Amino acid sequence: MNIDRPEALERDELIYLARLAEQSERYEEMVGYVKAFVKKTGQDLSVEERNILSVAYKNVVGARRTSWRVLNSIEQKEERRGNAAHKQAADQYRGEVETELRRHCDDILNVIDTDLIPRAANSEARVFYAKMKGDYYRYMSEFAQGAAKNASGSKAEESYLQAFEIAKNELPPTHPTRLGLALNFSVFYYEIKQEKEKACDMAKSAFDEAVPELDNISEESYKDSTLILQLLRDNITLWTSGEGERD
């Protein structure tokens, strides 16, 4: 198995290498293997493969979101201290992180639109991919400015709404993909749109619809669904007490 030429490997070999990269926390290489196995198939991804895709990009982008927040905070502190040189250095460094964030977000959005949505085999897959689009446009809107921020926010909302309509009509209230969508969509309204009442209503509605159905949930979904329900409940508590948000 020649790991230096992923395009020459079989799909099952690429999936194995993606798992190895995950376990060794080499997420940029994981993304490379994931993109290669997506290109290898002409059919939709399995649930496990979708999760591998999600983990790869979430870690690559998540690390840079954390870096951006740290640098943004430092820049503001240096400005308050009146240290122009340090503020400029933090600003330039933050700009580099923004370039990387934009590149990785554009990358996964292109993979979703080009390779994944056209092959989506069922409602769960369509919701999963539309939700991912919403997530990565939301991440872009976190650091974008002016018209770019508005454009990313609008595309995030459009993608979330597409996913929401399918989920509401075709997935049960306890389905982890539907609950995960409600969690992230409500965070979008709270954090990006600053529509706090709408965010609380969405989270509470998802929670209230799912809880009575927990006895009917499949064993394989129970752990994921109950974890997301806990996150929804945590956000509702935080938001109604005015403290903040969890995504």
C-alpha positions as YAML, in Angstrom:
chain: A
units: angstrom
residues:
- id: 1
  name: MET
  ca: [0.00, 0.00, 0.00]
- id: 2
  name: ASN
  ca: [1.66, 3.21, -1.21]
- id: 3
  name: ILE
  ca: [0.34, 5.92, 1.10]
- id: 4
  name: ASP
  ca: [2.11, 8.66, -0.88]
- id: 5
  name: ARG
  ca: [-0.17, 8.08, -3.88]
- id: 6
  name: PRO
  ca: [-3.73, 7.96, -2.51]
- id: 7
  name: GLU
  ca: [-5.22, 8.25, -6.00]
- id: 8
  name: ALA
  ca: [-3.75, 4.80, -6.81]
- id: 9
  name: LEU
  ca: [-5.26, 3.07, -3.77]
- id: 10
  name: GLU
  ca: [-8.50, 1.13, -3.51]
- id: 11
  name: ARG
  ca: [-11.46, 2.65, -1.70]
- id: 12
  name: ASP
  ca: [-11.25, 0.34, 1.33]
- id: 13
  name: GLU
  ca: [-7.53, 1.12, 1.65]
- id: 14
  name: LEU
  ca: [-8.27, 4.85, 1.62]
- id: 15
  name: ILE
  ca: [-10.93, 4.45, 4.31]
- id: 16
  name: TYR
  ca: [-8.46, 2.51, 6.46]
- id: 17
  name: LEU
  ca: [-5.82, 5.21, 5.99]
- id: 18
  name: ALA
  ca: [-8.37, 7.90, 6.88]
- id: 19
  name: ARG
  ca: [-9.06, 6.05, 10.13]
- id: 20
  name: LEU
  ca: [-5.32, 5.75, 10.81]
- id: 21
  name: ALA
  ca: [-4.92, 9.48, 10.22]
- id: 22
  name: GLU
  ca: [-7.79, 10.18, 12.61]
- id: 23
  name: GLN
  ca: [-6.34, 7.98, 15.34]
- id: 24
  name: SER
  ca: [-2.95, 9.67, 14.98]
- id: 25
  name: GLU
  ca: [-4.61, 13.13, 14.83]
- id: 26
  name: ARG
  ca: [-3.18, 13.91, 11.39]
- id: 27
  name: TYR
  ca: [-6.34, 15.56, 10.16]
- id: 28
  name: GLU
  ca: [-5.04, 17.31, 7.05]
- id: 29
  name: GLU
  ca: [-3.85, 13.96, 5.72]
- id: 30
  name: MET
  ca: [-7.21, 12.50, 6.75]
- id: 31
  name: VAL
  ca: [-8.91, 15.08, 4.52]
- id: 32
  name: GLY
  ca: [-6.72, 13.99, 1.61]
- id: 33
  name: TYR
  ca: [-7.69, 10.34, 2.04]
- id: 34
  name: VAL
  ca: [-11.35, 11.26, 2.44]
- id: 35
  name: LYS
  ca: [-11.37, 13.31, -0.76]
- id: 36
  name: ALA
  ca: [-9.68, 10.44, -2.59]
- id: 37
  name: PHE
  ca: [-12.24, 7.84, -1.49]
- id: 38
  name: VAL
  ca: [-15.12, 10.20, -2.32]
- id: 39
  name: LYS
  ca: [-13.74, 10.47, -5.87]
- id: 40
  name: LYS
  ca: [-13.34, 6.67, -6.09]
- id: 41
  name: THR
  ca: [-17.04, 5.93, -5.82]
- id: 42
  name: GLY
  ca: [-19.95, 6.73, -8.06]
- id: 43
  name: GLN
  ca: [-22.47, 6.10, -5.31]
- id: 44
  name: ASP
  ca: [-23.49, 7.75, -2.07]
- id: 45
  name: LEU
  ca: [-21.40, 7.36, 1.06]
- id: 46
  name: SER
  ca: [-22.46, 5.03, 3.85]
- id: 47
  name: VAL
  ca: [-23.32, 6.45, 7.28]
- id: 48
  name: GLU
  ca: [-19.86, 5.46, 8.54]
- id: 49
  name: GLU
  ca: [-18.16, 7.09, 5.55]
- id: 50
  name: ARG
  ca: [-20.17, 10.29, 6.00]
- id: 51
  name: ASN
  ca: [-19.04, 10.40, 9.62]
- id: 52
  name: ILE
  ca: [-15.39, 9.98, 8.58]
- id: 53
  name: LEU
  ca: [-15.82, 12.87, 6.12]
- id: 54
  name: SER
  ca: [-17.39, 15.02, 8.84]
- id: 55
  name: VAL
  ca: [-14.68, 14.27, 11.42]
- id: 56
  name: ALA
  ca: [-11.87, 15.09, 8.96]
- id: 57
  name: TYR
  ca: [-13.12, 18.54, 8.01]
- id: 58
  name: LYS
  ca: [-14.49, 19.38, 11.45]
- id: 59
  name: ASN
  ca: [-11.04, 18.93, 12.98]
- id: 60
  name: VAL
  ca: [-9.14, 20.77, 10.25]
- id: 61
  name: VAL
  ca: [-11.54, 23.71, 10.33]
- id: 62
  name: GLY
  ca: [-12.21, 23.54, 14.06]
- id: 63
  name: ALA
  ca: [-8.55, 23.99, 14.95]
- id: 64
  name: ARG
  ca: [-8.41, 27.14, 12.84]
- id: 65
  name: ARG
  ca: [-11.68, 28.49, 14.27]
- id: 66
  name: THR
  ca: [-10.09, 28.18, 17.71]
- id: 67
  name: SER
  ca: [-6.92, 29.92, 16.49]
- id: 68
  name: TRP
  ca: [-8.98, 32.72, 14.97]
- id: 69
  name: ARG
  ca: [-10.85, 33.32, 18.21]
- id: 70
  name: VAL
  ca: [-7.62, 33.41, 20.22]
- id: 71
  name: LEU
  ca: [-5.94, 35.83, 17.82]
- id: 72
  name: ASN
  ca: [-9.03, 38.04, 17.61]
- id: 73
  name: SER
  ca: [-9.09, 38.27, 21.41]
- id: 74
  name: ILE
  ca: [-5.37, 39.10, 21.56]
- id: 75
  name: GLU
  ca: [-5.77, 41.77, 18.89]
- id: 76
  name: GLN
  ca: [-8.55, 43.44, 20.89]
- id: 77
  name: LYS
  ca: [-6.46, 43.34, 24.08]
- id: 78
  name: GLU
  ca: [-3.48, 44.92, 22.33]
- id: 79
  name: GLU
  ca: [-5.73, 47.64, 20.96]
- id: 80
  name: ARG
  ca: [-7.02, 48.42, 24.46]
- id: 81
  name: ARG
  ca: [-3.43, 48.57, 25.70]
- id: 82
  name: GLY
  ca: [-2.55, 50.99, 22.90]
- id: 83
  name: ASN
  ca: [0.18, 48.70, 21.55]
- id: 84
  name: ALA
  ca: [-0.13, 49.34, 17.81]
- id: 85
  name: ALA
  ca: [2.78, 47.11, 16.75]
- id: 86
  name: HIS
  ca: [1.45, 44.07, 18.63]
- id: 87
  name: LYS
  ca: [-2.08, 44.73, 17.39]
- id: 88
  name: GLN
  ca: [-0.80, 44.81, 13.81]
- id: 89
  name: ALA
  ca: [1.10, 41.54, 14.29]
- id: 90
  name: ALA
  ca: [-2.00, 39.81, 15.71]
- id: 91
  name: ASP
  ca: [-4.10, 41.24, 12.88]
- id: 92
  name: GLN
  ca: [-1.73, 39.90, 10.22]
- id: 93
  name: TYR
  ca: [-1.56, 36.50, 11.87]
- id: 94
  name: ARG
  ca: [-5.36, 36.38, 12.11]
- id: 95
  name: GLY
  ca: [-5.51, 37.22, 8.40]
- id: 96
  name: GLU
  ca: [-3.37, 34.18, 7.60]
- id: 97
  name: VAL
  ca: [-5.69, 31.96, 9.63]
- id: 98
  name: GLU
  ca: [-8.69, 33.43, 7.82]
- id: 99
  name: THR
  ca: [-7.12, 32.53, 4.47]
- id: 100
  name: GLU
  ca: [-6.67, 28.94, 5.62]
- id: 101
  name: LEU
  ca: [-10.21, 28.81, 6.99]
- id: 102
  name: ARG
  ca: [-11.66, 30.11, 3.75]
- id: 103
  name: ARG
  ca: [-9.66, 27.58, 1.72]
- id: 104
  name: HIS
  ca: [-10.79, 24.60, 3.77]
- id: 105
  name: CYS
  ca: [-14.42, 25.74, 3.91]
- id: 106
  name: ASP
  ca: [-14.47, 26.33, 0.14]
- id: 107
  name: ASP
  ca: [-12.93, 22.88, -0.30]
- id: 108
  name: ILE
  ca: [-15.61, 20.95, 1.60]
- id: 109
  name: LEU
  ca: [-18.41, 23.05, 0.09]
- id: 110
  name: ASN
  ca: [-17.12, 22.15, -3.38]
- id: 111
  name: VAL
  ca: [-16.93, 18.44, -2.47]
- id: 112
  name: ILE
  ca: [-20.52, 18.55, -1.16]
- id: 113
  name: ASP
  ca: [-21.93, 20.33, -4.22]
- id: 114
  name: THR
  ca: [-19.92, 18.43, -6.84]
- id: 115
  name: ASP
  ca: [-19.59, 14.90, -5.47]
- id: 116
  name: LEU
  ca: [-22.04, 14.31, -2.64]
- id: 117
  name: ILE
  ca: [-25.40, 16.03, -3.13]
- id: 118
  name: PRO
  ca: [-25.82, 14.68, -6.70]
- id: 119
  name: ARG
  ca: [-25.36, 11.12, -5.34]
- id: 120
  name: ALA
  ca: [-27.45, 11.47, -2.15]
- id: 121
  name: ALA
  ca: [-29.45, 8.27, -2.00]
- id: 122
  name: ASN
  ca: [-32.01, 9.05, 0.71]
- id: 123
  name: SER
  ca: [-33.49, 11.72, 2.95]
- id: 124
  name: GLU
  ca: [-30.94, 11.22, 5.71]
- id: 125
  name: ALA
  ca: [-28.07, 11.84, 3.28]
- id: 126
  name: ARG
  ca: [-29.73, 14.92, 1.78]
- id: 127
  name: VAL
  ca: [-30.26, 16.39, 5.25]
- id: 128
  name: PHE
  ca: [-26.70, 15.52, 6.28]
- id: 129
  name: TYR
  ca: [-25.12, 17.26, 3.28]
- id: 130
  name: ALA
  ca: [-27.38, 20.33, 3.38]
- id: 131
  name: LYS
  ca: [-26.66, 20.68, 7.11]
- id: 132
  name: MET
  ca: [-22.91, 20.47, 6.40]
- id: 133
  name: LYS
  ca: [-23.26, 23.24, 3.84]
- id: 134
  name: GLY
  ca: [-25.04, 25.35, 6.42]
- id: 135
  name: ASP
  ca: [-22.32, 24.64, 8.99]
- id: 136
  name: TYR
  ca: [-19.41, 25.64, 6.76]
- id: 137
  name: TYR
  ca: [-21.09, 28.76, 5.44]
- id: 138
  name: ARG
  ca: [-21.79, 29.62, 9.10]
- id: 139
  name: TYR
  ca: [-18.11, 29.17, 9.94]
- id: 140
  name: MET
  ca: [-17.20, 31.49, 7.07]
- id: 141
  name: SER
  ca: [-19.65, 34.11, 8.29]
- id: 142
  name: GLU
  ca: [-17.95, 34.08, 11.71]
- id: 143
  name: PHE
  ca: [-14.83, 35.78, 10.34]
- id: 144
  name: ALA
  ca: [-16.03, 37.44, 7.13]
- id: 145
  name: GLN
  ca: [-16.74, 41.17, 7.00]
- id: 146
  name: GLY
  ca: [-19.29, 43.35, 5.23]
- id: 147
  name: ALA
  ca: [-20.93, 41.96, 2.10]
- id: 148
  name: ALA
  ca: [-19.01, 38.67, 2.37]
- id: 149
  name: LYS
  ca: [-20.38, 38.12, 5.87]
- id: 150
  name: ASN
  ca: [-23.94, 38.77, 4.69]
- id: 151
  name: ALA
  ca: [-23.51, 36.47, 1.70]
- id: 152
  name: SER
  ca: [-22.13, 33.60, 3.82]
- id: 153
  name: GLY
  ca: [-24.90, 34.07, 6.37]
- id: 154
  name: SER
  ca: [-27.57, 34.00, 3.66]
- id: 155
  name: LYS
  ca: [-26.12, 30.83, 2.12]
- id: 156
  name: ALA
  ca: [-25.92, 29.19, 5.56]
- id: 157
  name: GLU
  ca: [-29.57, 29.99, 6.27]
- id: 158
  name: GLU
  ca: [-30.66, 28.78, 2.83]
- id: 159
  name: SER
  ca: [-28.83, 25.47, 3.31]
- id: 160
  name: TYR
  ca: [-30.15, 24.96, 6.83]
- id: 161
  name: LEU
  ca: [-33.70, 25.68, 5.66]
- id: 162
  name: GLN
  ca: [-33.38, 23.12, 2.85]
- id: 163
  name: ALA
  ca: [-32.19, 20.52, 5.35]
- id: 164
  name: PHE
  ca: [-34.89, 21.51, 7.85]
- id: 165
  name: GLU
  ca: [-37.73, 21.05, 5.36]
- id: 166
  name: ILE
  ca: [-36.56, 17.56, 4.41]
- id: 167
  name: ALA
  ca: [-35.89, 16.54, 8.03]
- id: 168
  name: LYS
  ca: [-39.23, 17.82, 9.28]
- id: 169
  name: ASN
  ca: [-41.14, 15.85, 6.66]
- id: 170
  name: GLU
  ca: [-39.05, 12.69, 6.29]
- id: 171
  name: LEU
  ca: [-37.03, 12.01, 9.47]
- id: 172
  name: PRO
  ca: [-38.42, 11.20, 12.95]
- id: 173
  name: PRO
  ca: [-37.95, 13.82, 15.70]
- id: 174
  name: THR
  ca: [-35.45, 11.56, 17.49]
- id: 175
  name: HIS
  ca: [-33.21, 11.00, 14.47]
- id: 176
  name: PRO
  ca: [-29.68, 12.16, 15.36]
- id: 177
  name: THR
  ca: [-29.24, 13.92, 12.00]
- id: 178
  name: ARG
  ca: [-32.48, 15.87, 12.51]
- id: 179
  name: LEU
  ca: [-31.51, 16.73, 16.10]
- id: 180
  name: GLY
  ca: [-27.99, 17.76, 15.06]
- id: 181
  name: LEU
  ca: [-29.50, 20.03, 12.44]
- id: 182
  name: ALA
  ca: [-31.78, 21.66, 15.03]
- id: 183
  name: LEU
  ca: [-28.79, 22.17, 17.34]
- id: 184
  name: ASN
  ca: [-26.61, 23.85, 14.71]
- id: 185
  name: PHE
  ca: [-29.42, 25.80, 13.03]
- id: 186
  name: SER
  ca: [-30.48, 27.26, 16.38]
- id: 187
  name: VAL
  ca: [-26.85, 28.24, 17.11]
- id: 188
  name: PHE
  ca: [-26.81, 29.99, 13.73]
- id: 189
  name: TYR
  ca: [-29.85, 32.06, 14.69]
- id: 190
  name: TYR
  ca: [-28.46, 32.86, 18.12]
- id: 191
  name: GLU
  ca: [-24.87, 33.63, 17.18]
- id: 192
  name: ILE
  ca: [-24.89, 34.84, 13.57]
- id: 193
  name: LYS
  ca: [-28.35, 36.32, 13.09]
- id: 194
  name: GLN
  ca: [-28.67, 37.50, 16.70]
- id: 195
  name: GLU
  ca: [-32.28, 36.25, 16.69]
- id: 196
  name: LYS
  ca: [-32.21, 34.87, 20.20]
- id: 197
  name: GLU
  ca: [-35.90, 34.21, 20.62]
- id: 198
  name: LYS
  ca: [-36.03, 32.28, 17.34]
- id: 199
  name: ALA
  ca: [-32.97, 30.25, 18.38]
- id: 200
  name: CYS
  ca: [-34.55, 29.34, 21.72]
- id: 201
  name: ASP
  ca: [-37.87, 28.42, 20.10]
- id: 202
  name: MET
  ca: [-36.17, 26.15, 17.55]
- id: 203
  name: ALA
  ca: [-34.06, 24.37, 20.15]
- id: 204
  name: LYS
  ca: [-36.98, 23.97, 22.54]
- id: 205
  name: SER
  ca: [-39.29, 22.69, 19.80]
- id: 206
  name: ALA
  ca: [-36.75, 20.05, 18.70]
- id: 207
  name: PHE
  ca: [-36.22, 18.98, 22.32]
- id: 208
  name: ASP
  ca: [-39.95, 18.82, 23.14]
- id: 209
  name: GLU
  ca: [-40.79, 16.86, 19.98]
- id: 210
  name: ALA
  ca: [-38.06, 14.28, 20.54]
- id: 211
  name: VAL
  ca: [-38.34, 13.52, 24.26]
- id: 212
  name: PRO
  ca: [-41.77, 11.80, 24.14]
- id: 213
  name: GLU
  ca: [-40.48, 9.55, 21.33]
- id: 214
  name: LEU
  ca: [-37.34, 8.31, 23.08]
- id: 215
  name: ASP
  ca: [-38.92, 4.97, 23.95]
- id: 216
  name: ASN
  ca: [-39.30, 4.28, 20.22]
- id: 217
  name: ILE
  ca: [-35.73, 5.10, 19.26]
- id: 218
  name: SER
  ca: [-33.45, 2.46, 17.77]
- id: 219
  name: GLU
  ca: [-30.62, 1.17, 19.91]
- id: 220
  name: GLU
  ca: [-28.00, 2.32, 17.40]
- id: 221
  name: SER
  ca: [-29.29, 5.91, 17.49]
- id: 222
  name: TYR
  ca: [-29.98, 6.19, 21.22]
- id: 223
  name: LYS
  ca: [-26.53, 7.35, 22.35]
- id: 224
  name: ASP
  ca: [-26.13, 9.99, 19.63]
- id: 225
  name: SER
  ca: [-29.67, 11.29, 20.01]
- id: 226
  name: THR
  ca: [-29.55, 11.60, 23.80]
- id: 227
  name: LEU
  ca: [-26.18, 13.37, 23.61]
- id: 228
  name: ILE
  ca: [-27.58, 15.97, 21.20]
- id: 229
  name: LEU
  ca: [-30.69, 16.37, 23.34]
- id: 230
  name: GLN
  ca: [-28.42, 17.17, 26.27]
- id: 231
  name: LEU
  ca: [-26.61, 19.81, 24.18]
- id: 232
  name: LEU
  ca: [-29.96, 21.30, 23.14]
- id: 233
  name: ARG
  ca: [-31.06, 21.45, 26.76]
- id: 234
  name: ASP
  ca: [-27.75, 23.04, 27.78]
- id: 235
  name: ASN
  ca: [-28.15, 25.71, 25.11]
- id: 236
  name: ILE
  ca: [-31.73, 26.44, 26.12]
- id: 237
  name: THR
  ca: [-30.57, 26.90, 29.71]
- id: 238
  name: LEU
  ca: [-27.66, 29.13, 28.68]
- id: 239
  name: TRP
  ca: [-29.68, 31.23, 26.27]
- id: 240
  name: THR
  ca: [-32.61, 31.80, 28.59]
- id: 241
  name: SER
  ca: [-30.18, 32.89, 31.32]
- id: 242
  name: GLY
  ca: [-28.42, 35.18, 28.84]
- id: 243
  name: GLU
  ca: [-24.96, 33.61, 29.17]
- id: 244
  name: GLY
  ca: [-24.09, 32.56, 25.65]
- id: 245
  name: GLU
  ca: [-24.18, 29.61, 23.27]
- id: 246
  name: ARG
  ca: [-22.71, 26.19, 22.66]
- id: 247
  name: ASP
  ca: [-22.03, 24.77, 19.21]
...
